Tab-separated table of C-alpha atoms and ligand atoms in Angstrom:
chain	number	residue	atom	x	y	z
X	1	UNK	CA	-12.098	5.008	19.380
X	2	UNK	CA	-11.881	1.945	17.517
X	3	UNK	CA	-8.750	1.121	16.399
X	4	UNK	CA	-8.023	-1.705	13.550
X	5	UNK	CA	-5.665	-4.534	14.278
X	6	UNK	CA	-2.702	-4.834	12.688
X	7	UNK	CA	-3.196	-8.420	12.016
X	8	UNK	CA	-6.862	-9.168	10.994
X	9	UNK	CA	-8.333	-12.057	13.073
X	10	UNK	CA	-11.971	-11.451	12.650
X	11	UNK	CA	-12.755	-15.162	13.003
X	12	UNK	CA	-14.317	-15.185	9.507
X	13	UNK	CA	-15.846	-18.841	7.831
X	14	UNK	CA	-13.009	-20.849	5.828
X	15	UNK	CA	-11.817	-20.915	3.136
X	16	UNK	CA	-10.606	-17.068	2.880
X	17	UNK	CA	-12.176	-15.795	0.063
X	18	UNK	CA	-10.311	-13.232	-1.831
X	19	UNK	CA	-11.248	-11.169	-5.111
X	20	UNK	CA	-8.663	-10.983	-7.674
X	21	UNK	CA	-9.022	-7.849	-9.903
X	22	UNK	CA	-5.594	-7.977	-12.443
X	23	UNK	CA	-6.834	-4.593	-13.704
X	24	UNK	CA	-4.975	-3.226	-16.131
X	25	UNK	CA	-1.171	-3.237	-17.866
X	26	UNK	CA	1.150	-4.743	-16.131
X	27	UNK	CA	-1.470	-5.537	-13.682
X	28	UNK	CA	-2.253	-8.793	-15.798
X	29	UNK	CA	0.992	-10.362	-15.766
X	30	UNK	CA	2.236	-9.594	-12.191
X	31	UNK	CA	-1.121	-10.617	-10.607
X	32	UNK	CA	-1.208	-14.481	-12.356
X	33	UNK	CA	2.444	-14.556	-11.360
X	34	UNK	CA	1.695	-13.979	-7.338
X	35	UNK	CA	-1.067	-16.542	-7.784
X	36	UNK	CA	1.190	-19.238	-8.902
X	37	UNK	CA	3.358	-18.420	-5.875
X	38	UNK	CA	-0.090	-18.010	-3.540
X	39	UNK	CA	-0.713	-21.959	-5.094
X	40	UNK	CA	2.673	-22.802	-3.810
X	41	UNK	CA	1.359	-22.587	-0.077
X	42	UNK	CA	-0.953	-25.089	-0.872
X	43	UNK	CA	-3.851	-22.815	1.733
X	44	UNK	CA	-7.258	-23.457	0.845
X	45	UNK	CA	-8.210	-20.031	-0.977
X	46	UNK	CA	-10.920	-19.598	-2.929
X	47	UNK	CA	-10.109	-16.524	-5.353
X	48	UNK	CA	-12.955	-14.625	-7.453
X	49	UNK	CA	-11.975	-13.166	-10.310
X	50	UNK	CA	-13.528	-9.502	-10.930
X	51	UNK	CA	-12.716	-7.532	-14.320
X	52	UNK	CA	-12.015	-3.797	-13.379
X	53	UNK	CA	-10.386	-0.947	-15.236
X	54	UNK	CA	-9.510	1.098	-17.916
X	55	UNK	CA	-10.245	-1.793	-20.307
X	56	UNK	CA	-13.573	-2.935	-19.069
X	57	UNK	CA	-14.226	1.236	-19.459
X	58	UNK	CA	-12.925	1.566	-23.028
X	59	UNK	CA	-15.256	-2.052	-23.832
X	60	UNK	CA	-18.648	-1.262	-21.872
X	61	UNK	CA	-18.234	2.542	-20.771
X	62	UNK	CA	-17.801	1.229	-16.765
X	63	UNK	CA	-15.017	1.093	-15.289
X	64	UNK	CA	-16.459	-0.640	-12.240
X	65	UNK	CA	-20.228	-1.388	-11.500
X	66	UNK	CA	-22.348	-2.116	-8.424
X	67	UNK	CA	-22.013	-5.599	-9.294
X	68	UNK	CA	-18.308	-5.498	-9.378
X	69	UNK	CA	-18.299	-3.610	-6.139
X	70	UNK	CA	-21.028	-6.393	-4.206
X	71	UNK	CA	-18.407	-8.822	-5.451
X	72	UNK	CA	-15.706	-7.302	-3.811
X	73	UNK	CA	-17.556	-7.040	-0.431
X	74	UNK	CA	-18.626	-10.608	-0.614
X	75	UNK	CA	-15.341	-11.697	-0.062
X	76	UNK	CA	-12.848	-11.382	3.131
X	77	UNK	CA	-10.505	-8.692	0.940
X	78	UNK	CA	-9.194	-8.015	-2.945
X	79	UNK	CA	-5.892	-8.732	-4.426
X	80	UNK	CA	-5.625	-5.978	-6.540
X	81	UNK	CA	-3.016	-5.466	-9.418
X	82	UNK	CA	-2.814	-1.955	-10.988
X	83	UNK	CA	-5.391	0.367	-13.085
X	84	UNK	CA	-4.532	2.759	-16.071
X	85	UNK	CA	-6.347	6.033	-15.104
X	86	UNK	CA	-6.276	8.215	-17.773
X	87	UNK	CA	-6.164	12.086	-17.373
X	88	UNK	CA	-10.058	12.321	-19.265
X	89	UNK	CA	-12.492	14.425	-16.574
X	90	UNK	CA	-14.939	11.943	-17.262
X	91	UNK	CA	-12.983	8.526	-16.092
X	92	UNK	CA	-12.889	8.332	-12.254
X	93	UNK	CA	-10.106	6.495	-10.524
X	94	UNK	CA	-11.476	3.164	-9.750
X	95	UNK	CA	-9.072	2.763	-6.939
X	96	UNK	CA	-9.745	6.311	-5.435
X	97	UNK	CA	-13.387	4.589	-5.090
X	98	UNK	CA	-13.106	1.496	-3.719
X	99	UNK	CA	-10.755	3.017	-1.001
X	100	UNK	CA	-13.196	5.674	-0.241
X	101	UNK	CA	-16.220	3.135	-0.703
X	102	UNK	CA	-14.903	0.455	1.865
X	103	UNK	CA	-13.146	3.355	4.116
X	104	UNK	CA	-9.574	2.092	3.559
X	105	UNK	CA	-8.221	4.781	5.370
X	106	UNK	CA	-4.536	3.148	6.218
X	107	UNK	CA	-2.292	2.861	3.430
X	108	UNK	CA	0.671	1.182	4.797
X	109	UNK	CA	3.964	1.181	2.657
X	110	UNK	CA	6.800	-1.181	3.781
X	111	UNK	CA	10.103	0.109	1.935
X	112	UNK	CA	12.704	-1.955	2.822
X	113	UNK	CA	15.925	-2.552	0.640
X	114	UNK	CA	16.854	-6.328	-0.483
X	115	UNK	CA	19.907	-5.963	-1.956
X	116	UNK	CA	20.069	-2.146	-2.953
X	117	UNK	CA	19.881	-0.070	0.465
X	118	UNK	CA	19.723	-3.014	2.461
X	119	UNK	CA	20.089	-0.656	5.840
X	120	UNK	CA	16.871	1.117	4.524
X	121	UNK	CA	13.782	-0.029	6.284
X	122	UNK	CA	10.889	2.361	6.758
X	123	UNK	CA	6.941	2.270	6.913
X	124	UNK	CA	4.811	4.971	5.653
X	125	UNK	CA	1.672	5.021	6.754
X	126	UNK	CA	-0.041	7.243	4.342
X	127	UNK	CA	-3.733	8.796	5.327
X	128	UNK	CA	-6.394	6.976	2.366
X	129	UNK	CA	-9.222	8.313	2.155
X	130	UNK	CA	-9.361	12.590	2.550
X	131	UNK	CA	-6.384	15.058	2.053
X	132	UNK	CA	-5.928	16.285	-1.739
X	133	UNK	CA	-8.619	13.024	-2.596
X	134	UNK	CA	-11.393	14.457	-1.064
X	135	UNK	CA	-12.897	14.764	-4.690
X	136	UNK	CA	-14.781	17.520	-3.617
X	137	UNK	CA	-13.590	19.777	-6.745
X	138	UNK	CA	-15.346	23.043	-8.325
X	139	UNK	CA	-14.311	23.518	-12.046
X	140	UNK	CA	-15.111	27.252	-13.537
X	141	UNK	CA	-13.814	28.737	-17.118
X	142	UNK	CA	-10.799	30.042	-16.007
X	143	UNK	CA	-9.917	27.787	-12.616
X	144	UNK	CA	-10.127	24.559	-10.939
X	145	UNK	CA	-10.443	24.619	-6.954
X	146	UNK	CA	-9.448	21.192	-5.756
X	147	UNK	CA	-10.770	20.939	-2.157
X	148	UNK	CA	-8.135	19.396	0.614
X	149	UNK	CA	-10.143	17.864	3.464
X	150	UNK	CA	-8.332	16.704	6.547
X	151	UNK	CA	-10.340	16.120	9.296
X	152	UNK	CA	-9.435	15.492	13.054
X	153	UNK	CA	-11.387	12.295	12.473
X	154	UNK	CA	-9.154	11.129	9.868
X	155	UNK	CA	-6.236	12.597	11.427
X	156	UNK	CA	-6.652	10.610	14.490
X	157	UNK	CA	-7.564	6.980	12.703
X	158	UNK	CA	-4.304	7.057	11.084
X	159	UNK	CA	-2.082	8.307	14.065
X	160	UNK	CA	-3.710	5.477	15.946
X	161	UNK	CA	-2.851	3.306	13.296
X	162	UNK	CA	0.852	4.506	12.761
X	163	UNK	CA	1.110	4.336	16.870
X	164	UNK	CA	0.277	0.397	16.696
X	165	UNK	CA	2.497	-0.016	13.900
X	166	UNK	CA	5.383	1.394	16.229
X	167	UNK	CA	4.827	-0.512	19.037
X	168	UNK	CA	4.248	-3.728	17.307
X	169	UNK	CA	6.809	-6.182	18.443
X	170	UNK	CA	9.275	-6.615	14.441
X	171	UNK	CA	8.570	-10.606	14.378
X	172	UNK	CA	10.891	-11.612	12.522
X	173	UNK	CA	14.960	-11.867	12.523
X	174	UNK	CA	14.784	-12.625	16.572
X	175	UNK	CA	14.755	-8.651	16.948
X	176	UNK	CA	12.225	-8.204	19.109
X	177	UNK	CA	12.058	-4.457	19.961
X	178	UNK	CA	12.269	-3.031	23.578
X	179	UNK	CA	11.351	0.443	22.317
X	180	UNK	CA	8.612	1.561	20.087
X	181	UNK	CA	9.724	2.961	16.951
X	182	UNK	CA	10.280	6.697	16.138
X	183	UNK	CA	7.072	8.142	14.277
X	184	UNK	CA	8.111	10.664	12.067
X	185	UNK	CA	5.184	13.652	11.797
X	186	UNK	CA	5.421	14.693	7.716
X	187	UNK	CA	3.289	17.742	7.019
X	188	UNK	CA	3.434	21.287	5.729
X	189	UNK	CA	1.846	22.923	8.503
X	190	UNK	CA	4.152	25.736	8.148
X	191	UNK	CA	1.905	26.866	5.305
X	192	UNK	CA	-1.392	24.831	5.530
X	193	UNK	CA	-3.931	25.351	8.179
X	194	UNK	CA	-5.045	21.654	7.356
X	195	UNK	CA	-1.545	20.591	7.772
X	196	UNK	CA	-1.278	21.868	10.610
X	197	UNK	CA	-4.732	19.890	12.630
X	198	UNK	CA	-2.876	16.961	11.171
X	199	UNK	CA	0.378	17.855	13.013
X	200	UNK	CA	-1.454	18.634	16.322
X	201	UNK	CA	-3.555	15.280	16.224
X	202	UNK	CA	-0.321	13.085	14.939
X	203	UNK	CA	1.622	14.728	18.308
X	204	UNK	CA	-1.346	13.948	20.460
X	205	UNK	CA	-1.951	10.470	19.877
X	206	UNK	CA	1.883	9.606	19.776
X	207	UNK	CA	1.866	11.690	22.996
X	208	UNK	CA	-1.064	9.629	24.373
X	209	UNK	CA	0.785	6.030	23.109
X	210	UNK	CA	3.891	6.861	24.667
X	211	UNK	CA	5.240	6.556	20.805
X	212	UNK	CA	8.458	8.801	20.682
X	213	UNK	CA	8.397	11.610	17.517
X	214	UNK	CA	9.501	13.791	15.483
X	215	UNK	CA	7.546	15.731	12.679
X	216	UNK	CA	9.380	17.231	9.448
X	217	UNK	CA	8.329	19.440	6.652
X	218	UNK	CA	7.079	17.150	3.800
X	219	UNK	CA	10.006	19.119	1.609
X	220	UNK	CA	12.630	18.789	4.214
X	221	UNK	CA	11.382	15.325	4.371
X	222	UNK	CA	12.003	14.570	0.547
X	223	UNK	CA	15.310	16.131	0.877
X	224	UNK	CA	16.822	13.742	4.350
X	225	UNK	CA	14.739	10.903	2.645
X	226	UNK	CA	17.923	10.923	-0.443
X	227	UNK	CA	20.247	11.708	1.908
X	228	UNK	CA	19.931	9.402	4.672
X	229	UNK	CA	17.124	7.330	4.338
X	230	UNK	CA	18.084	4.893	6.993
X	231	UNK	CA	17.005	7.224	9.501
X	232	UNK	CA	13.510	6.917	8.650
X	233	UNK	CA	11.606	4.259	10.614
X	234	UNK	CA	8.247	5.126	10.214
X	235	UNK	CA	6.598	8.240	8.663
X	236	UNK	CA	2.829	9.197	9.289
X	237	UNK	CA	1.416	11.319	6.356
X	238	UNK	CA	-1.483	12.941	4.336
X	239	UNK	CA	-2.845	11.324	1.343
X	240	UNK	CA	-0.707	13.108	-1.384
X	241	UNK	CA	2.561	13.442	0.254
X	242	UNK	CA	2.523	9.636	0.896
X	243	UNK	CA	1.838	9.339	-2.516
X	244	UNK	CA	4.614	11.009	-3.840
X	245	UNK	CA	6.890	10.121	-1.250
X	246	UNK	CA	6.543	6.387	-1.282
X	247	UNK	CA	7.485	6.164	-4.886
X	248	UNK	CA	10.641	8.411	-4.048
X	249	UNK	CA	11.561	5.680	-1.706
X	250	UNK	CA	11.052	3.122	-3.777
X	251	UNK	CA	13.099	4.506	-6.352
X	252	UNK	CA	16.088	4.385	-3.026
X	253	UNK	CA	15.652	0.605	-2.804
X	254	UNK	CA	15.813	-0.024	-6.278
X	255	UNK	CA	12.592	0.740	-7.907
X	256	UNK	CA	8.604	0.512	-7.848
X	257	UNK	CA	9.334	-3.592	-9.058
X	258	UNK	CA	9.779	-4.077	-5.024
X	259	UNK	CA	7.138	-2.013	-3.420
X	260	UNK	CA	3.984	-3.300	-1.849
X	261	UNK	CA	1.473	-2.257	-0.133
X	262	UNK	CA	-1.941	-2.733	2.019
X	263	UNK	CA	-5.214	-0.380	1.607
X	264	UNK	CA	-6.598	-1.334	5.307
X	265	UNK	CA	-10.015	-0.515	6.676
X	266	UNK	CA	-11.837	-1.760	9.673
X	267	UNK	CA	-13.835	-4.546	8.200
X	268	UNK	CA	-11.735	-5.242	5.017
X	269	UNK	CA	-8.554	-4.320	3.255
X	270	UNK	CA	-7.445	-4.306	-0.213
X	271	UNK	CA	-3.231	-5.467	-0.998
X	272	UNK	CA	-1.877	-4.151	-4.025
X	273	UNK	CA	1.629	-3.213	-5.336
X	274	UNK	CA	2.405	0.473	-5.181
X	275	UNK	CA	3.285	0.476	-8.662
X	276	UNK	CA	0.894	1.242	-11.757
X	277	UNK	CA	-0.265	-0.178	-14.737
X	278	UNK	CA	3.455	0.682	-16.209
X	279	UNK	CA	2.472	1.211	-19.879
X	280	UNK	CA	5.870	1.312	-21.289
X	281	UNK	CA	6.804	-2.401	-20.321
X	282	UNK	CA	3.241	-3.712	-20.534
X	283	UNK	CA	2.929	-7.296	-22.167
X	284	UNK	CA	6.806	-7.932	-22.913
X	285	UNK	CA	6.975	-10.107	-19.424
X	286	UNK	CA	9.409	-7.337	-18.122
X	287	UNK	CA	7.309	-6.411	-14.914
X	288	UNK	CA	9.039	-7.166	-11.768
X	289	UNK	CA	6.468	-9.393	-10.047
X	290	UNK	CA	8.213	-8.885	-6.351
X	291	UNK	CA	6.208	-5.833	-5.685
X	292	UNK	CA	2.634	-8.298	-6.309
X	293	UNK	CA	4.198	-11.229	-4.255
X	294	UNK	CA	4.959	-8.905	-1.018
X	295	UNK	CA	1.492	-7.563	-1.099
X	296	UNK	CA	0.448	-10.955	-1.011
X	297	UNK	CA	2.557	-11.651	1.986
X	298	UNK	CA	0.978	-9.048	3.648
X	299	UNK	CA	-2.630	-10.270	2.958
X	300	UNK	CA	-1.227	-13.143	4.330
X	301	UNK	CA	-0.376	-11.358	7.413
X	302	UNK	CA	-3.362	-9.444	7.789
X	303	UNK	CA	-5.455	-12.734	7.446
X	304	UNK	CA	-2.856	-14.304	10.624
X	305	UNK	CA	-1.267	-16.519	8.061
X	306	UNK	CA	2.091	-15.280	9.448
X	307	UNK	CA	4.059	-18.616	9.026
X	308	UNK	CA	3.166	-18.421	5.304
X	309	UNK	CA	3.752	-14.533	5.243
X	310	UNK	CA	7.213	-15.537	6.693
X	311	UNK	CA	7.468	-18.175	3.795
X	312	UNK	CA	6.872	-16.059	1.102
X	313	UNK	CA	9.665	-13.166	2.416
X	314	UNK	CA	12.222	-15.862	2.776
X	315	UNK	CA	11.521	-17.149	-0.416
X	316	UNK	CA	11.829	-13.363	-2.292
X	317	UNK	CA	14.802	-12.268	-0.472
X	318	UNK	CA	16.506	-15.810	-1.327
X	319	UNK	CA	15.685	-15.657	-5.305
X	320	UNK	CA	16.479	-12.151	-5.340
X	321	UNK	CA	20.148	-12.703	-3.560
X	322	UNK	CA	20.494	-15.746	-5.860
X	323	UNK	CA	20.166	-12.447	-8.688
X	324	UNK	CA	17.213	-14.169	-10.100
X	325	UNK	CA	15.777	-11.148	-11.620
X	326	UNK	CA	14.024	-9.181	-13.819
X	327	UNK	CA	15.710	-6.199	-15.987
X	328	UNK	CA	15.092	-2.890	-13.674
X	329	UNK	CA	17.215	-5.142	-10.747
X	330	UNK	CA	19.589	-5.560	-13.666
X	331	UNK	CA	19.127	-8.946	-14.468
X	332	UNK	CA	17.515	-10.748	-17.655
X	333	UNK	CA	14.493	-12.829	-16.105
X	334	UNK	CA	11.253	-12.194	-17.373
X	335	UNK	CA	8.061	-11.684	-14.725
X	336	UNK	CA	6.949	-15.653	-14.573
X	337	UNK	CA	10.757	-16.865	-14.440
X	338	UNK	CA	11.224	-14.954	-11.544
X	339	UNK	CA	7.814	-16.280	-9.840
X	340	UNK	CA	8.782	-19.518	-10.748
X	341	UNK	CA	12.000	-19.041	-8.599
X	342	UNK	CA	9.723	-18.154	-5.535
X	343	UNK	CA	7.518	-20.986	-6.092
X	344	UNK	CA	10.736	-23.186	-6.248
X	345	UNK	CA	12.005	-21.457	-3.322
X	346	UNK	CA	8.204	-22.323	-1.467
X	347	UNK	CA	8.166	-25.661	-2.289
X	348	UNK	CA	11.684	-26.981	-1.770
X	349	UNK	CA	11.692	-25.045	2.008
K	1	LIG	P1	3.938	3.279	-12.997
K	1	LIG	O1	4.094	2.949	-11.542
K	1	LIG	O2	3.017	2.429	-13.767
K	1	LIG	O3	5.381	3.230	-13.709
K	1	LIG	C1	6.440	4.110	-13.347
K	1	LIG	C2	7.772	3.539	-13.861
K	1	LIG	O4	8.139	2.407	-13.062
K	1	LIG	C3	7.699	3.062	-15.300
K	1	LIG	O5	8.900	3.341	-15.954
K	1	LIG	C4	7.514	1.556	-15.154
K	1	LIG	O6	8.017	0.818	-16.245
K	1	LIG	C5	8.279	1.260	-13.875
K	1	LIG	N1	7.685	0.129	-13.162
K	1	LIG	C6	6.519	0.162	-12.461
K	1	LIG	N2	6.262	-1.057	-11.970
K	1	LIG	C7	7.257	-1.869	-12.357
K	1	LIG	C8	7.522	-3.245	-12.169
K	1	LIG	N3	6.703	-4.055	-11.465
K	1	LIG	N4	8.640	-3.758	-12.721
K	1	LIG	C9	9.479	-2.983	-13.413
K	1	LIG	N5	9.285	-1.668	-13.647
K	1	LIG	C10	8.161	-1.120	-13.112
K	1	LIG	O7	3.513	4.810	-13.076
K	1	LIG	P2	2.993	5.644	-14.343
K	1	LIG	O8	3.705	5.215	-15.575
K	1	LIG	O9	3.063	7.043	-13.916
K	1	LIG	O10	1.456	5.262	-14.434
K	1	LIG	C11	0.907	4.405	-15.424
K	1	LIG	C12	-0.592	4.269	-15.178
K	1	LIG	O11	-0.825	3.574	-13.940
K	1	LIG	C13	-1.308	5.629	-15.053
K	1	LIG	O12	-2.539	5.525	-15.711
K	1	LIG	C14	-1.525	5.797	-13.558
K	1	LIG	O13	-2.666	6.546	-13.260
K	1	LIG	C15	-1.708	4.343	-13.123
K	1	LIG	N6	-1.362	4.049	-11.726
K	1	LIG	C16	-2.127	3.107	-11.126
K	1	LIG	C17	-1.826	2.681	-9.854
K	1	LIG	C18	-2.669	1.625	-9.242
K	1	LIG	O14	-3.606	1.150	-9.860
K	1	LIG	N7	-2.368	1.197	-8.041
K	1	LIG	C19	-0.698	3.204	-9.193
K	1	LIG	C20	0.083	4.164	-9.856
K	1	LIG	C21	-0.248	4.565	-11.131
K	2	LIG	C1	-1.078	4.852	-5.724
K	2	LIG	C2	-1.582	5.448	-7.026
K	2	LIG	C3	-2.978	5.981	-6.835
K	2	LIG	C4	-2.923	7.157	-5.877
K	2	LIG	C5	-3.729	6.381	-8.107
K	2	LIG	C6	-3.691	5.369	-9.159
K	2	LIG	C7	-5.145	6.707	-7.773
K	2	LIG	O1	-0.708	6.395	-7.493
K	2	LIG	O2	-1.739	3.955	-5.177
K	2	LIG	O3	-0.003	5.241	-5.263
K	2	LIG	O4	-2.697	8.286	-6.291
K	2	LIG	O5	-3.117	6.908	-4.690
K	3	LIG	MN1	1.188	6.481	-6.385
């Protein structure tokens, strides 16, 4: 099987081209912020803007068109902010799409803590594309059946992804591992047949890797996760329990302001922060733009700009220690003071 690299180095044409779809909320302000800090690196990007969302919905009746989507695809991958996806039958998650229309199937959530659970430092690698977002749904008067799909497919793409993950050499810090890290199985295959091909594939491929593991209940999981989260190196799941539990451990390292993530496929990828459009602080400059600037850092990475990956992680975790930051880390910067720190930080390095 063909397996994706962890660091994209498909050769492609300079510059890297990258779509930049803000979205919605929140989206708008933490998105311009990252870019500042992207300009900072003075690479030669060329970024396409692309209006998606719940407001391009609510002003033409699309959230997204074929147009929008050929724009996407003409470019190496999207920088993506967050989308408002209101609970109306008739509005389709924009996001769901694109990761099912480009075959994102790896979603890969680094939580690590900064200055809140600093010891914590886990990956979940959360299946993206089947599971409880199949969308295969039947709705009669009285019922909805919502169709979970895993497949052994699917199962094995993303144990194959979560086995490179673990043997992947940490590059920074001078740690270099001996040992591949512990892949934690999370599942309920206790009750769900699906659950339980997913558990059987996981075991197989870590088997076949040489990629020592463990697999938990998803429950038991939530439960350790709060107790002892610095257990937890690196969790394999289905689409819905990495959902939920990647927001539960971002709430352990101090919130969803410092979460990023990467929606990776085999030919392109999509970086956004795991947060959402966050309605209740929208357009006061409240947003905590770390969560944007990380998922730009691991764009970065994906592309092979490590060195400026690097830059842009030294650069957080110094403004953040200096307690340059925005109100849910307790501090009284607004969203482009703290991006100007990390520029700052860039520049002066
Ligand atoms: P949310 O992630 O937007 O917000 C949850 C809580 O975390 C809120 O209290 C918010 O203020 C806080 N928060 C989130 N990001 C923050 C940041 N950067 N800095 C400081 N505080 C932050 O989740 P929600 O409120 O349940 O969802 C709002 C909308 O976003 C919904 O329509 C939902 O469907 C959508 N959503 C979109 C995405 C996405 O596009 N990737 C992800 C999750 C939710
Ligand atoms: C996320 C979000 C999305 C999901 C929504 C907005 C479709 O919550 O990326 O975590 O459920 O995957
Ligand atoms: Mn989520």
């Amino acid at each position: 099987m063909k397996t994706a690299k962890v660091v994209n180095s498909m050769n492609r044409v300079n510059p890297m081209k990258i779509a930049v779809a803000s979205g919605d909320g929140i989206g708008k302000e933490v998105i311009p912020a990252a870019l500042q800090v992207l300009d900072a690196l003075s690479l030669n990007i060329e970024k396409v803007p692309v209006e998606i969302g719940y407001g391009k919905w609510k002003r033409t009746g699309k959230a997204i068109t074929n147009d929008d989507l050929d724009l996407l695809r003409s470019c190496d991958c999207t920088f993506f902010g967050a989308i408002t996806t209101p609970p109306d039958p008739d509005y389709k998650s924009v996001l769901v799409r694109i990761r099912q229309e480009f075959d994102l199937y790896a979603n890969i959530r680094p939580v690590k803590g900064i200055g809140k659970g600093k010891n914590i430092n886990f990956t979940i690698v959360r299946e993206n594309t089947e599971g409880m977002y199949s969308g295969i749904e039947q709705v009669f008067p009285d019922a909805v059946h919502s169709t979970r799909v895993i497949t052994h497919k699917g199962s094995e793409r993303i144990a194959e992804y979560a086995c490179l993950l673990a043997r992947e050499d940490k590059d920074k810090e001078g740690d270099r591992r001996t040992h591949p890290k512990r892949l934690t199985i999370v599942h309920k295959a206790n009750i769900l047949k699906s659950c339980n091909l997913f558990r059987e594939v996981c075991i197989s491929v870590a088997d076949k890797h040489k990629v020592p593991w463990e697999d938990m209940l998803v429950d038991a999981t939530a439960h350790r996760m709060v107790l002892d989260p610095e257990r937890f190196e690196l969790i394999v799941t289905t689409n819905l329990f990495g959902d939920i539990l990647s927001d539960m451990a971002a709430a352990l390292i101090g919130g969803l302001g410092l979460c990023a993530s990467a929606n990776i496929g085999e030919n392109y990828a999509l970086f956004e922060p795991v947060h959402g459009s966050a309605p209740d602080i929208a357009g006061k400059g409240l947003a905590n733009p770390i969560a944007a600037i990380l998922s730009l850092a691991m764009m970065l990475k994906w592309y092979g700009k490590t060195k400026e990956s690097d830059a842009v992680h030294d650069a957080v975790a110094h403004v953040t220690a200096a307690g340059i930051t925005t109100p849910d880390l307790g501090g009284r910067c607004s969203t482009m003071k703290v991006a100007d720190a990390v520029t700052a930080a860039i520049e002066t390095r």
